[in-house]
Amino acid sequence: LRDPPTAVTSEAVRLRSLVGGGSMPLCEPWSWGLLLRATAIPANALLATLRALPLPVVGRIVDDHVVLDLRTVGLDEEPDLLHAIRSQVT
């Protein structure tokens, strides 16, 4: 049995995107992201849980919150992303 879902709030945020996995540090185009705030677990634990899903959700930690940069998420991928997140949060 997996652990029960974690209570999480979310909000859309404007952010600077990272290009090339950090290999282009001077290229930071504006993007939109989804900021996730977990109430019962630290951000690194939430991010580790999302990364370990069958469809890994990759994000980064900013100011102790998980941020998902939506720049590279296609419209056809959004339902899968939302399903993956919802499977782990309430």
Tab-separated table of C-alpha atoms in Angstrom:
chain	number	residue	atom	x	y	z
A	1	LEU	CA	0.000	0.000	0.000
A	2	ARG	CA	1.258	3.447	-0.803
A	3	ASP	CA	1.184	6.282	1.666
A	4	PRO	CA	-1.970	8.404	1.723
A	5	PRO	CA	-2.009	11.464	-0.522
A	6	THR	CA	-0.345	14.630	0.725
A	7	ALA	CA	-2.312	17.855	1.132
A	8	VAL	CA	-0.944	20.354	-1.373
A	9	THR	CA	-1.994	23.782	-2.558
A	10	SER	CA	-0.991	25.177	-5.919
A	11	GLU	CA	-0.800	28.428	-7.796
A	12	ALA	CA	0.323	29.605	-11.212
A	13	VAL	CA	3.560	31.595	-11.099
A	14	ARG	CA	5.675	33.541	-13.567
A	15	LEU	CA	9.267	32.335	-13.462
A	16	ARG	CA	12.593	32.308	-15.224
A	17	SER	CA	13.040	29.045	-17.079
A	18	LEU	CA	16.270	27.047	-17.062
A	19	VAL	CA	17.506	26.090	-20.516
A	20	GLY	CA	19.675	23.097	-21.352
A	21	GLY	CA	19.587	21.572	-17.873
A	22	GLY	CA	21.703	24.474	-16.652
A	23	SER	CA	24.221	24.258	-19.503
A	24	MET	CA	23.127	27.699	-20.734
A	25	PRO	CA	23.187	29.714	-17.491
A	26	LEU	CA	22.776	33.088	-19.216
A	27	CYS	CA	19.649	32.024	-21.125
A	28	GLU	CA	16.637	32.354	-18.804
A	29	PRO	CA	13.451	33.025	-20.798
A	30	TRP	CA	10.236	33.856	-18.975
A	31	SER	CA	7.845	30.976	-18.481
A	32	TRP	CA	4.788	29.973	-16.491
A	33	GLY	CA	4.948	27.371	-13.769
A	34	LEU	CA	2.927	25.580	-11.163
A	35	LEU	CA	4.051	26.170	-7.581
A	36	LEU	CA	3.150	23.346	-5.163
A	37	ARG	CA	3.087	23.874	-1.388
A	38	ALA	CA	2.902	20.710	0.718
A	39	THR	CA	1.431	21.072	4.199
A	40	ALA	CA	2.772	17.934	5.861
A	41	ILE	CA	6.058	17.080	4.138
A	42	PRO	CA	9.101	19.097	3.063
A	43	ALA	CA	9.428	20.207	-0.553
A	44	ASN	CA	12.302	17.793	-1.238
A	45	ALA	CA	10.142	14.837	-0.127
A	46	LEU	CA	7.262	15.947	-2.364
A	47	LEU	CA	9.613	16.382	-5.309
A	48	ALA	CA	11.184	12.948	-4.701
A	49	THR	CA	7.694	11.403	-4.644
A	50	LEU	CA	6.733	13.087	-7.916
A	51	ARG	CA	9.999	12.049	-9.582
A	52	ALA	CA	9.457	8.403	-8.534
A	53	LEU	CA	6.054	8.094	-10.242
A	54	PRO	CA	5.664	5.744	-13.239
A	55	LEU	CA	5.432	8.936	-15.320
A	56	PRO	CA	8.107	11.013	-13.529
A	57	VAL	CA	7.223	14.626	-12.788
A	58	VAL	CA	10.403	16.691	-12.840
A	59	GLY	CA	10.551	20.062	-11.149
A	60	ARG	CA	12.811	22.117	-8.945
A	61	ILE	CA	12.721	23.600	-5.473
A	62	VAL	CA	12.434	27.368	-5.142
A	63	ASP	CA	12.060	28.992	-1.707
A	64	ASP	CA	11.127	25.620	-0.165
A	65	HIS	CA	8.333	24.948	-2.678
A	66	VAL	CA	8.176	22.596	-5.639
A	67	VAL	CA	7.968	24.475	-8.939
A	68	LEU	CA	7.060	22.798	-12.208
A	69	ASP	CA	8.141	24.810	-15.256
A	70	LEU	CA	5.460	24.368	-17.910
A	71	ARG	CA	7.561	25.670	-20.812
A	72	THR	CA	8.223	22.206	-22.195
A	73	VAL	CA	4.881	20.577	-21.368
A	74	GLY	CA	2.789	20.133	-24.507
A	75	LEU	CA	-0.974	20.605	-24.478
A	76	ASP	CA	-1.400	16.888	-25.155
A	77	GLU	CA	0.753	16.090	-22.081
A	78	GLU	CA	-1.180	18.264	-19.612
A	79	PRO	CA	-3.829	15.624	-18.736
A	80	ASP	CA	-1.107	13.065	-17.902
A	81	LEU	CA	0.767	15.629	-15.791
A	82	LEU	CA	-2.365	16.588	-13.858
A	83	HIS	CA	-3.278	12.933	-13.321
A	84	ALA	CA	0.212	12.150	-12.009
A	85	ILE	CA	0.112	15.095	-9.570
A	86	ARG	CA	-3.436	14.325	-8.418
A	87	SER	CA	-2.497	10.700	-7.726
A	88	GLN	CA	-0.152	11.936	-4.982
A	89	VAL	CA	-1.952	14.955	-3.554
A	90	THR	CA	-5.346	15.833	-2.173
